[in-house]
Structure formats: structure tokens, C-alpha cells
Short mmCIF file of C-alpha atoms in Angstrom, two decimals:
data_model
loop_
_atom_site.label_atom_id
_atom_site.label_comp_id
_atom_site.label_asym_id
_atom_site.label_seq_id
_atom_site.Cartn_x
_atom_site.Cartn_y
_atom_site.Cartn_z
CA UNK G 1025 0.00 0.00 0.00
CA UNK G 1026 3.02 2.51 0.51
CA UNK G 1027 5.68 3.52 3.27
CA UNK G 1028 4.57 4.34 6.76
CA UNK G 1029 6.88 5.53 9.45
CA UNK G 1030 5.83 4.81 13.06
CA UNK G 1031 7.42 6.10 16.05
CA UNK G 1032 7.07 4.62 19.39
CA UNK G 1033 8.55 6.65 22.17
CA UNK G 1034 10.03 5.40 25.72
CA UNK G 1035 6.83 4.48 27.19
CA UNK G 1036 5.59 2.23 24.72
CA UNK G 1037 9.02 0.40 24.78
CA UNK G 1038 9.99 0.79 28.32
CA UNK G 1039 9.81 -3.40 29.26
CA UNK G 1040 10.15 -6.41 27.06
CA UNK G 1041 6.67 -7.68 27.29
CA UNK G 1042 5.90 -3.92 25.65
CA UNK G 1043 8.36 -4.29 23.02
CA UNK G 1044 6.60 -7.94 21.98
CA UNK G 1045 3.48 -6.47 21.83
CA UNK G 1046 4.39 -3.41 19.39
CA UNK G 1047 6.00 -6.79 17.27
CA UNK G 1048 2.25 -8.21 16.78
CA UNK G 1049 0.71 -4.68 16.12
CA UNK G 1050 3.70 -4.15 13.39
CA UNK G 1051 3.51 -7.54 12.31
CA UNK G 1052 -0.59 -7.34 11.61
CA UNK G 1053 0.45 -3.88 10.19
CA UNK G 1054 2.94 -5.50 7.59
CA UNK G 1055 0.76 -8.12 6.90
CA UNK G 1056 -2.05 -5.59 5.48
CA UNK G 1057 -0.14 -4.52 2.55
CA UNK G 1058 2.27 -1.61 4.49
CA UNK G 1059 5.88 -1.27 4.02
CA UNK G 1060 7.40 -0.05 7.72
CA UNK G 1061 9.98 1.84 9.13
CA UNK G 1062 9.88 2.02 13.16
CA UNK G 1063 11.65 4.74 14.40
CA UNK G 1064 12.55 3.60 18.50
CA UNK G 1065 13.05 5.64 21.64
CA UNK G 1066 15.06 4.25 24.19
CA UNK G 1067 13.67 2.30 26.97
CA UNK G 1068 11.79 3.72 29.73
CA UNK G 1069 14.05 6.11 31.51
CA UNK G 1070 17.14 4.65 29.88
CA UNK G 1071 18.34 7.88 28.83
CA UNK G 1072 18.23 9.77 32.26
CA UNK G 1073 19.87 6.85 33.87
CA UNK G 1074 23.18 7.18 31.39
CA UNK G 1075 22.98 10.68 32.02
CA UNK G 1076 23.17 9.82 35.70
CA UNK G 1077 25.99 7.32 35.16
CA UNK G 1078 27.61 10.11 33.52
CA UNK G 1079 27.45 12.42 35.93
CA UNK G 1080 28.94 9.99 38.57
CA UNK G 1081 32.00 9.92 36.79
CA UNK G 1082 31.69 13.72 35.80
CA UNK G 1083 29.83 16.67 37.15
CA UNK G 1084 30.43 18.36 33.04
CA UNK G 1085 30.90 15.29 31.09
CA UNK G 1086 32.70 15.47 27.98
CA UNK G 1087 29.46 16.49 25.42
CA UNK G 1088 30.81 14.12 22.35
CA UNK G 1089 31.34 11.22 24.94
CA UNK G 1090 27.67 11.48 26.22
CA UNK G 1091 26.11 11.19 23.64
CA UNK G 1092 28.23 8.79 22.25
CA UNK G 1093 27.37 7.46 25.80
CA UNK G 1094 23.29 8.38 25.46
CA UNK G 1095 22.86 6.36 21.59
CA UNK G 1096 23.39 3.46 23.10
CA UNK G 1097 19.68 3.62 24.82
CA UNK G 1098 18.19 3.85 21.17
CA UNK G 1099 20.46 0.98 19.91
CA UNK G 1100 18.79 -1.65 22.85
CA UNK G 1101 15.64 -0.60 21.56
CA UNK G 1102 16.22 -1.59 18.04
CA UNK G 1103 17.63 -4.81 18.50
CA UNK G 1104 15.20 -6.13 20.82
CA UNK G 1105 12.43 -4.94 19.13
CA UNK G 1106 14.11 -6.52 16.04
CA UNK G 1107 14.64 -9.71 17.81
CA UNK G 1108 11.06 -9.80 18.76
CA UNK G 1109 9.95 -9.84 15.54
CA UNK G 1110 12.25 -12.51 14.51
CA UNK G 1111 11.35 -14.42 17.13
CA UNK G 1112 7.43 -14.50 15.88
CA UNK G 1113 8.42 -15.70 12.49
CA UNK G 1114 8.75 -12.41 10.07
CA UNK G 1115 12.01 -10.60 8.99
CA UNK G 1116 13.45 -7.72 10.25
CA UNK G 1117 16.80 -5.56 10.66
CA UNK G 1118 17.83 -3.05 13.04
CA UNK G 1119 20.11 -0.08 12.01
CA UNK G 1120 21.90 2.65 13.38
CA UNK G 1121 22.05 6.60 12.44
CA UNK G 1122 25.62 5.34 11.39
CA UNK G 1123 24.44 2.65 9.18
CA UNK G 1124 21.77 4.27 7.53
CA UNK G 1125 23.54 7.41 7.24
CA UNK G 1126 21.68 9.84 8.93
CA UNK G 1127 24.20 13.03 8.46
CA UNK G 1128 23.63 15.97 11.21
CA UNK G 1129 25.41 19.50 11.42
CA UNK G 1130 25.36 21.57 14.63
CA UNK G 1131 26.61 21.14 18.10
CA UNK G 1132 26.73 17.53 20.33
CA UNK G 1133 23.01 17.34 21.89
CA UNK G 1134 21.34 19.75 19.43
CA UNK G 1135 22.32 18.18 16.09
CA UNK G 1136 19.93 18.86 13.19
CA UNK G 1137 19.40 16.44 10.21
CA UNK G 1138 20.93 17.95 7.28
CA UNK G 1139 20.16 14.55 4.93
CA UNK G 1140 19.69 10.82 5.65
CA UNK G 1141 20.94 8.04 3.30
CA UNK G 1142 17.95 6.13 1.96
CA UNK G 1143 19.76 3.03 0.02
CA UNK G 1144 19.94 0.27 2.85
CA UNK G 1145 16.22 1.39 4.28
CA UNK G 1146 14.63 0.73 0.51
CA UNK G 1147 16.87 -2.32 -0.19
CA UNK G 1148 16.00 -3.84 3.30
CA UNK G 1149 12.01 -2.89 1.88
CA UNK G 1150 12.43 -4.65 -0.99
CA UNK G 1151 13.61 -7.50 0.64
CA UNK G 1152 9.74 -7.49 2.69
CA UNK G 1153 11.73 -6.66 5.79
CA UNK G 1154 10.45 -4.62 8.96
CA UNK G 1155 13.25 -1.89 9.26
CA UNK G 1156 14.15 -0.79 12.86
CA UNK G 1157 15.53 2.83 13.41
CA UNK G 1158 17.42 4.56 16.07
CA UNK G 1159 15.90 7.68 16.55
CA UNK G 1160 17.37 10.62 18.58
CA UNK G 1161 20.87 10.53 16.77
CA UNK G 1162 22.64 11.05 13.72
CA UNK G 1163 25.94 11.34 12.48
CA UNK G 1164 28.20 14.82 11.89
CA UNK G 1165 30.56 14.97 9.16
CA UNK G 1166 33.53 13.85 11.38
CA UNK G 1167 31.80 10.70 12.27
CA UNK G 1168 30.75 11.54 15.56
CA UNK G 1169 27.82 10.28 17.13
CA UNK G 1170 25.50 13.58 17.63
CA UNK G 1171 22.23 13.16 19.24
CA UNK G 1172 19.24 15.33 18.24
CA UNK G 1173 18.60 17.00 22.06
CA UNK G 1174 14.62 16.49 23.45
CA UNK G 1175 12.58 15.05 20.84
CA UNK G 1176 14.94 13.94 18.72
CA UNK G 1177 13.52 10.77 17.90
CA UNK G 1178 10.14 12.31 16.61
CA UNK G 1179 11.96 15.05 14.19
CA UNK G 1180 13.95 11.79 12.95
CA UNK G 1181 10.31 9.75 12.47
CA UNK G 1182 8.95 13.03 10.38
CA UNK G 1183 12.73 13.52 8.63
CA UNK G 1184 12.25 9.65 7.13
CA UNK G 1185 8.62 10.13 6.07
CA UNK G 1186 9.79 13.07 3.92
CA UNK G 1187 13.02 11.13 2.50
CA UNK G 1188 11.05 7.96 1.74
CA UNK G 1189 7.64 9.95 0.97
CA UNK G 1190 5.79 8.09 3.04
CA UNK G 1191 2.98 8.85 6.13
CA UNK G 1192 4.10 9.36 9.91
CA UNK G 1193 2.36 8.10 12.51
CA UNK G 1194 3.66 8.93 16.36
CA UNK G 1195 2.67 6.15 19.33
CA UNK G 1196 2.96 7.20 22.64
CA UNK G 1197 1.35 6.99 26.02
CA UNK G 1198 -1.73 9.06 25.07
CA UNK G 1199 -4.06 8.71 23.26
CA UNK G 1200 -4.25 11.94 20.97
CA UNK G 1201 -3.21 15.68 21.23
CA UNK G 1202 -5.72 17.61 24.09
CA UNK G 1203 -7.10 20.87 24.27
CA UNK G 1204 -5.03 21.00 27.56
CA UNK G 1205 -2.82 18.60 29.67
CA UNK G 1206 -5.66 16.02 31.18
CA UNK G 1207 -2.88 15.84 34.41
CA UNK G 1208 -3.17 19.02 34.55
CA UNK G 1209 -6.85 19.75 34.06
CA UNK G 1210 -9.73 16.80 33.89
CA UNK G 1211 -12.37 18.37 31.66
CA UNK G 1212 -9.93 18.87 28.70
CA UNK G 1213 -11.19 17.85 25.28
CA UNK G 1214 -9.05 15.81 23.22
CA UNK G 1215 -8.65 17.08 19.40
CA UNK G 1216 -9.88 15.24 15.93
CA UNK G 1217 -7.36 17.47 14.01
CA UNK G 1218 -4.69 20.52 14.82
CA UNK G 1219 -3.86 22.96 12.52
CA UNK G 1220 0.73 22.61 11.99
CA UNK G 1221 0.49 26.24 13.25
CA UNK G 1222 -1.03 25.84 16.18
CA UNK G 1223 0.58 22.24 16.94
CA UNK G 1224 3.83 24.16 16.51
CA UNK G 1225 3.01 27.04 19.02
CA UNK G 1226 1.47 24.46 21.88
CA UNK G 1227 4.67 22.51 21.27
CA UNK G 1228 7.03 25.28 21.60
CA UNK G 1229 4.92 26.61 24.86
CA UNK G 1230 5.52 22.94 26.82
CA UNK G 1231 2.77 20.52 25.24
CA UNK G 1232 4.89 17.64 25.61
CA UNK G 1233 3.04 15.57 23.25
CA UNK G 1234 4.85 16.58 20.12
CA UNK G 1235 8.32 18.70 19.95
CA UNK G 1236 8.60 21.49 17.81
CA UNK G 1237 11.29 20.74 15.55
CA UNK G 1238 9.59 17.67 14.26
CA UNK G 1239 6.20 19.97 13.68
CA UNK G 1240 8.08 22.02 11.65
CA UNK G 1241 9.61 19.87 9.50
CA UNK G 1242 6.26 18.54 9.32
CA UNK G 1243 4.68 21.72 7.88
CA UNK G 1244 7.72 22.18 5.74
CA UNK G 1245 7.34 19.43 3.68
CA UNK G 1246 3.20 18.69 4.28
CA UNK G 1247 3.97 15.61 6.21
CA UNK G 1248 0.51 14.97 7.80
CA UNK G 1249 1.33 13.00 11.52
CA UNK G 1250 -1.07 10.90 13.14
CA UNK G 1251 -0.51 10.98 17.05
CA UNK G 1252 -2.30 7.85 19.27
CA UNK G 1253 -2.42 5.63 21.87
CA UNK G 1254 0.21 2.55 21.15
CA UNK G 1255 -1.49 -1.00 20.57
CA UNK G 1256 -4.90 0.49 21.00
CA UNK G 1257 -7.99 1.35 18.25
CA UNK G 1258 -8.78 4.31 20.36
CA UNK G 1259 -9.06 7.08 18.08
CA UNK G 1260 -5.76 9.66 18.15
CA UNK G 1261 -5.37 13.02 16.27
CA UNK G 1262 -4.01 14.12 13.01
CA UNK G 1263 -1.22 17.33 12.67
CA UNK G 1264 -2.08 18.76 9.03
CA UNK G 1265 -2.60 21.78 7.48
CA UNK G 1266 -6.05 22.91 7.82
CA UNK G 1267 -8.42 25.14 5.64
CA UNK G 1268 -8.88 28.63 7.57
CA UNK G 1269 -11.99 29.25 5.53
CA UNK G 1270 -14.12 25.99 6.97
CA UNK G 1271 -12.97 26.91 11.02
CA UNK G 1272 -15.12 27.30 12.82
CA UNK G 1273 -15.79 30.99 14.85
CA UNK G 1274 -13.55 29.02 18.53
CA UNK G 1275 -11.13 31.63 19.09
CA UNK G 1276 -8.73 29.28 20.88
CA UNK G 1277 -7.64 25.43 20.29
CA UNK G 1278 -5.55 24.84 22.99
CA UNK G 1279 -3.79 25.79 26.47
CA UNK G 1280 0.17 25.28 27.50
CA UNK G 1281 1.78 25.91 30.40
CA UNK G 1282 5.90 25.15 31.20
CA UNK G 1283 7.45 25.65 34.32
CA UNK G 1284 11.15 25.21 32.56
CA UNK G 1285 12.25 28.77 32.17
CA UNK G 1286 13.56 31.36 34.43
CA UNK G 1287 13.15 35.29 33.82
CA UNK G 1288 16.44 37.07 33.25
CA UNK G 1289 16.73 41.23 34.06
CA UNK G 1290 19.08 43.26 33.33
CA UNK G 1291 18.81 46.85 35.04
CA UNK G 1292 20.12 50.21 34.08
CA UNK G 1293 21.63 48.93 31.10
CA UNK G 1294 22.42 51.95 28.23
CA UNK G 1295 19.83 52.60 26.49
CA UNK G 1296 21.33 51.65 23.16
CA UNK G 1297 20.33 48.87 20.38
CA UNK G 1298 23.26 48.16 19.43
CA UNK G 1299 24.22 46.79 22.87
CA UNK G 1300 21.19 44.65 22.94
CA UNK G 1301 21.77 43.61 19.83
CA UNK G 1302 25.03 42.12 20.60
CA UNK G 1303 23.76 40.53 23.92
CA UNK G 1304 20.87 38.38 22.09
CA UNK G 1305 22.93 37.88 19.15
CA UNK G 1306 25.97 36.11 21.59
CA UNK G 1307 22.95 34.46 23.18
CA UNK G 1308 21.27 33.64 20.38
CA UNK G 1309 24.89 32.04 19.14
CA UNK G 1310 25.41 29.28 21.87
CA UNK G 1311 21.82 28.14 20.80
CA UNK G 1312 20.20 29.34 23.99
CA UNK G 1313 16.57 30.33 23.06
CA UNK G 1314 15.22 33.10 24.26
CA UNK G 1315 11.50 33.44 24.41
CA UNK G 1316 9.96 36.78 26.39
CA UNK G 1317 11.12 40.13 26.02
CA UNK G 1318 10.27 42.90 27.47
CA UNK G 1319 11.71 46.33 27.97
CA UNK G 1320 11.12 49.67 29.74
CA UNK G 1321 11.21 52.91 28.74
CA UNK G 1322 14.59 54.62 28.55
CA UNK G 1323 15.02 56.56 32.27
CA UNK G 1324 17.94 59.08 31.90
CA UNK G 1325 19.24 57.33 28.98
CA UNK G 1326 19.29 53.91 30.77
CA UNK G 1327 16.72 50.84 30.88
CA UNK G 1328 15.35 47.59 32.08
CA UNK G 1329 15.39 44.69 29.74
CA UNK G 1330 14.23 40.97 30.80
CA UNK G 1331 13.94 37.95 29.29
CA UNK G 1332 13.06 34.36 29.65
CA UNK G 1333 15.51 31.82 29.04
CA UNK G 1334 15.53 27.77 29.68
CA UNK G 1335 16.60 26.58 33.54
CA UNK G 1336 19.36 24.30 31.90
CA UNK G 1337 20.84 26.74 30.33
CA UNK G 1338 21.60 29.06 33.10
CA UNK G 1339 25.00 28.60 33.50
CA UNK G 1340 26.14 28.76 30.18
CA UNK G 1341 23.97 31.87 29.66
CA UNK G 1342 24.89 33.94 32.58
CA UNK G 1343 29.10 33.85 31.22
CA UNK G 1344 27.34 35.41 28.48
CA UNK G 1345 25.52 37.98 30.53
CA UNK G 1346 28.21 39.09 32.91
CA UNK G 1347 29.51 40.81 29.57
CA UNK G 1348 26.92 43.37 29.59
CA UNK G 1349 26.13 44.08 33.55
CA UNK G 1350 27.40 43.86 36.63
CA UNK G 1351 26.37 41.48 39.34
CA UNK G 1352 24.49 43.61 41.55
CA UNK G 1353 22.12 44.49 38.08
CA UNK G 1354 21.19 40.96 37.09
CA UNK G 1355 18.29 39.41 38.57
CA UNK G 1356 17.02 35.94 38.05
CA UNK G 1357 13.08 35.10 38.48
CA UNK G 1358 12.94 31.31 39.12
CA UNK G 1359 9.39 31.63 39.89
CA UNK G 1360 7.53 32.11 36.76
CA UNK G 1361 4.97 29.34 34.64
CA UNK G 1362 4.86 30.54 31.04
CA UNK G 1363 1.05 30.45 30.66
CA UNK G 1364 -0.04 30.29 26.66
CA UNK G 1365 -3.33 30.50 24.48
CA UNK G 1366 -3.46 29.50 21.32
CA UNK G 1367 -5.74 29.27 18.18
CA UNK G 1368 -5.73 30.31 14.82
CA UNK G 1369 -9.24 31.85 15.68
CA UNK G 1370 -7.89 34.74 17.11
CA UNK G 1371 -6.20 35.95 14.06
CA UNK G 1372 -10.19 36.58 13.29
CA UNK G 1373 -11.51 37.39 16.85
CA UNK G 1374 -10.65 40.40 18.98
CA UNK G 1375 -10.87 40.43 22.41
CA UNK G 1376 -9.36 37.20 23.75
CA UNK G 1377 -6.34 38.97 25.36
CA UNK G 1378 -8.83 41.32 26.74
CA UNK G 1379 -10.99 38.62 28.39
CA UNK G 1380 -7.84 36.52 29.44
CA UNK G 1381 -6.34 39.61 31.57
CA UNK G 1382 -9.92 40.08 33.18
CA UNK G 1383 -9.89 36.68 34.45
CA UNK G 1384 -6.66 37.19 36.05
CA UNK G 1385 -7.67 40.64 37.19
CA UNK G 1386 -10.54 38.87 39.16
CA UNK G 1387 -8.84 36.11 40.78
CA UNK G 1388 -5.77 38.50 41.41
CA UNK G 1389 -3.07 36.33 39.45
CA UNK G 1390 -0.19 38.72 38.82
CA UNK G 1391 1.14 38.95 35.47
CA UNK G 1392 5.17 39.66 35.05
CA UNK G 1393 5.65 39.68 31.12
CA UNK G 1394 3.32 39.34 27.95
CA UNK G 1395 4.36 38.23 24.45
CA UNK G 1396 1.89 38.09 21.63
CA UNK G 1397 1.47 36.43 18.27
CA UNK G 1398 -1.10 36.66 15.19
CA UNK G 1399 -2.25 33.37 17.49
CA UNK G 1400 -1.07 33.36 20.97
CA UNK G 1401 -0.70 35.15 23.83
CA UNK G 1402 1.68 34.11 26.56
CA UNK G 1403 1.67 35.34 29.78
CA UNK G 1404 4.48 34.69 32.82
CA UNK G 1405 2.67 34.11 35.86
CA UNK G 1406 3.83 32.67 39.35
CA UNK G 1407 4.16 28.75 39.65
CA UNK G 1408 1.68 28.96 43.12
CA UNK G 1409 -0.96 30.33 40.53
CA UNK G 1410 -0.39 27.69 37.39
CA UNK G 1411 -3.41 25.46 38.40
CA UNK G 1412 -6.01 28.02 39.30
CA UNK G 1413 -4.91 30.10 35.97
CA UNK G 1414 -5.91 26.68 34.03
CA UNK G 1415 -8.94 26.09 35.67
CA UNK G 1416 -10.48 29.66 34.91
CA UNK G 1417 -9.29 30.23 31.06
CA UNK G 1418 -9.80 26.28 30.15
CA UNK G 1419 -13.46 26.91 31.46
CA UNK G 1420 -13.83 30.37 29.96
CA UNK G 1421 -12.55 28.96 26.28
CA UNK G 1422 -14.33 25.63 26.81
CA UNK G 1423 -11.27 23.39 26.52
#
């Protein structure tokens, strides 16, 4: 019938029994016509326990060794789940970013996928084999191991389906994409279909269903991705590109929340753009990804300027900042939930921002920076008011 990717993250392979029962579903898969390529996360919390072992024998372990050291999670996966299928009677092969070629530019735990070698994958289809992949690494051009940092193993799922023009499919431990986190608030509706845009913003905003990279290589190429629950019939959701013109009038789709940033300020800094400019751009030039920005007006030539940055990459962020101010003019929020809205609704419906602040006006939730987009509006509010925020706007928005 054609090429389907599937992706299975750590969850769905996190014990052997698991891992033999994603061989029957792939097995009843291959036997309806599909050829399949099964992009594997490593077990369970494989990866956080090398990271530990790491750290025992290094509080900054060397960056090429670990993840070197972290491929090795993805590797178990593929065998087994290789052997499994073997073992019921059908042929399959495991492989390796190396032996499949996946090349990757950029630094050790942030590697991007610059092109992936397709010859062994459509030889091994020919052959009717099940082909096993190692997601979550690829290869740089000194033939280093490079891992793809969080998510990794879903932008190299979507990266395959455009090299072998096939259709993605992502199994995890839910069963679809939600209006809002379920943990986080019951009454939250789960979603038939997401517009890329919007699956992009939630993503980027802490939805941890889907990371962002992977959505936008999605939209770049019109890769539709079908998130669900592994070896279950329960309905999931599809990411595609959706017709504005047949949306309906909901302003918003979906709710996000992250408590993995900090806010950054910077007082009585000159009040000169050419000085900012060089702060974000030697930010913006160790990768570090700045989100919020805000500034105040210039005060006798000098002003305010804070940002949000992520927690694990405070350290490396601060040698940066000690460039530009002194010690006693830095301050660093750790108490802040980025709070988003989202919806492609609002690029047609005024007032949601309006309504949004009101609620927090009424239940007195202090908010400490505002960023805006054509469709969403993200606020930075205090952890201690994260779950009372959701309750109100989720209700409000009827997510």
C-alpha cells in the first residue's frame, strides 16, 4: 500500500513484554499490505539513567562522549524490538544513524538532520523486511555520534517520512493531542485534528506531546502525523494543514503551560540597540533560546530589559551575561509558569487577550511579562498560581 513511518517513544518500549506487543501490532500492520519503518526511543528512563551514570564519573561530562554514551539507549531498543519480531516468524533488521547514514550539522546534543541516506532502508524494503531505526541521533561529518537533544527521535520519524515519501504516525502513552494537559486539568477535550500552526506554538509553549522541531519539519514538507495511543484502536489526532476558511468561529484550540524557564533582568543597562543587539545575538549564538522580552522605557538614557531563558541553560547563559552588567544588576526570576493561548481563531476574533487579563484581574493572578502572536498570547505568571490560571481560562474557552 506505501511507506509508513511509526514512532514509538520510551513508554511504549519501556519493558520487554511492551516491546513484543508493538511486534504483533507491526507484524498485523505488515501483513495488510504496508511497508514499515519504526523509528525507537530508548527504553523507559534509559536515557536519564546514562545521564546519571555520567554524571557519577563527571559533574560536566565530555558532550561528544555522552552522547556517544546516550545512543546506546536507542540501539537496545532496536535490536530487541528486532529480535522480537524474529522471534514471531517475520524478517526484520535493526540499524543505526551510522548505518543508515543519517548526516547531522550543529553542536553535540542539538544536532539537526541535514540529509539521511535512503539506500539500505529501501533495499532492506524490498527485501519485505520490517526496518528498525534509532531515533534521537545522527551522524556529523567527522563521524561523531551527535544526538538530536529532546525530541529527537520524533523530528527523525517526520525527517524519514519526507526522504522515503511516506505517512508518519507517532505512538505514545496518550491517546491523541488535548485541548489542555488532562494531568493538569480533567475536563480537557481531546482534538480530531490541529492545525501545523497551532501544533507548533502548543509545542514550543511545553505541550509535551509533540516537539517542535519535528512539527516544523512537518509543515515544511506537508507531512501529515497521526498521534495515538500505542497497541490500541482508540481514536488519536491528526497534525495537518487545515483550511482557515471551513474553522469554525472558537477563538482558541488549545492551552500550555511550562514551568522550565527562568526570567532574566538586566537593570540600568544603556539605552542603546546596538548593545542589545550584541547581547541576544551572543545568546542567540550558543543556541540558547530566548522566548519573552520585554523592555522599559529609557530613564535618563538607561533601561530595564528581561527575558526568559531555559533553567538548563543558566549557567552557560549567565558567562554570556556578565559581559553586559554587573552582578548587583542581574536578577534571576525562578518563579515564573509561562502560561499560553493558542488558536488560529484569534487571528479573526478580537478580544481574547482582553478577556484573558480580566480573568486574572478577578482572581488576582499577577502577570510579570506578555508576548503576543497573530495566534497566541503568553503570559508569565507565578508557579503557586499555574493550576487556578488553568482552571479559569480552560473553562472560559471551553477546553
Amino acid at each position: 500500500m506505501g511507506i509508513v513511518v511509526q514512532k514509538y517513544g520510551g513508554s511504549s518500549v519501556a519493558t520487554t513484554e511492551k516491546i513484543k506487543r508493538i511486534a504483533d501490532t507491526l507484524i498485523k500492520r505488515k501483513e495488510q499490505g504496508d511497508d514499515l519503518v519504526v523509528v525507537v526511543s530508548a527504553m523507559g528512563d534509559t536515557t536519564d539513567d546514562l545521564i546519571s551514570l555520567a554524571k557519577q564519573i563527571s559533574k560536566n561530562p565530555d558532550k561528544r562522549e555522552l552522547d556517544a554514551l546516550m545512543s546506546t539507549g536507542e540501539m537496545m531498543s532496536c535490536a530487541l524490538l528486532s529480535m522480537a519480531i524474529k522471534e514471531k516468524g517475520y524478517d526484520a533488521v535493526s540499524y543505526t544513524a551510522y548505518q543508515i547514514g543519517i548526516k547531522t550539522s550543529g553542536q553535540y546534543g542539538k544536532g539537526l538532520i541535514d540529509d539521511i541516506e535512503d539506500t539500505k532502508i529501501s533495499e532492506s524494503l524490498k527485501e519485505g523486511k520490517i526496518v528498525i531505526v534509532a531515533g534521537f541521533q545522527g551522524i556529523n561529518e567527522d563521524g561523531d555520534i551527535i544526538t538530536l537533544g529532546r525530541g529527537g527521535s520524533d523530528t527523525s520519524a517526520v525527517a524519514l517520512a519526507v526522504k522515503l515519501k511516506g505517512i508518519c504516525e507517532i505512538y505514545t502513552d496518550v491517546d491523541g493531542i488535548y485541548s489542555v494537559d488532562p494531568r493538569k486539568y480533567k475536563y480537557a477535550k481531546k482534538l480530531d485534528v490541529i492545525d501545523y500552526e497551532e501544533m507548533l506554538e502548543l509545542s514550543s509553549l511545553g505541550a509535551q506531546v509533540m516537539h517542535s522541531r519535528s512539527i516544523e519539519l512537518a509543515q515544511k514538507y506537508n507531512i501529515p502525523i497521526y498521534v495515538g495511543l500505542s497497541n490500541s484502536d482508540v481514536k488519536g489526532t491528526i497534525i495537518k494543514g487545515v483550511d482557515k476558511m471551513n474553522l469554525e468561529s472558537k477563538p482558541v484550540t488549545g492551552l500550555a503551560t511550562s514551568d522550565d524557564d527562568i526570567a532574566v533582568t538586566l537593570k540600568d543597562i544603556d539605552a542603546d540597540i546596538n548593545i542589545l543587539s550584541n547581547l541576544f545575538e551572543s545568546i542567540g549564538s550558543k543556541k540558547i533560546n530566548i522566548d519573552m522580552i520585554s523592555q522599559t522605557a529609557p530613564l535618563n538614557d538607561k533601561v530595564n530589559v528581561s527575558f526568559t531563558i531555559p533553567k538548563d541553560e543558566q549557567e552557560e547563559c549567565m558567562k554570556i551575561i556578565k559581559n553586559f552588567a554587573s552582578d548587583e544588576n542581574i536578577s534571576i526570576d525562578e518563579d515564573i509558569t509561562k502560561f499560553s493561548v493558542v488558536g488560529i481563531g484569534m487571528k479573526n476574533t478580537s478580544g481574547v487577550a482582553a478577556k484573558m487579563f480580566k480573568l486574572f484581574s478577578e482572581n488576582n493572578i499577577n502577570v510579570k511579562m506578555i508576548t503576543t502572536s497573530e495566534i497566541r498570547i503568553t503570559c508569565a505568571i507565578s508557579q503557586q498560581d499555574k493550576a487556578k490560571a488553568i482552571q479559569i481560562v480552560a473553562n472560559e474557552f471551553n477546553l
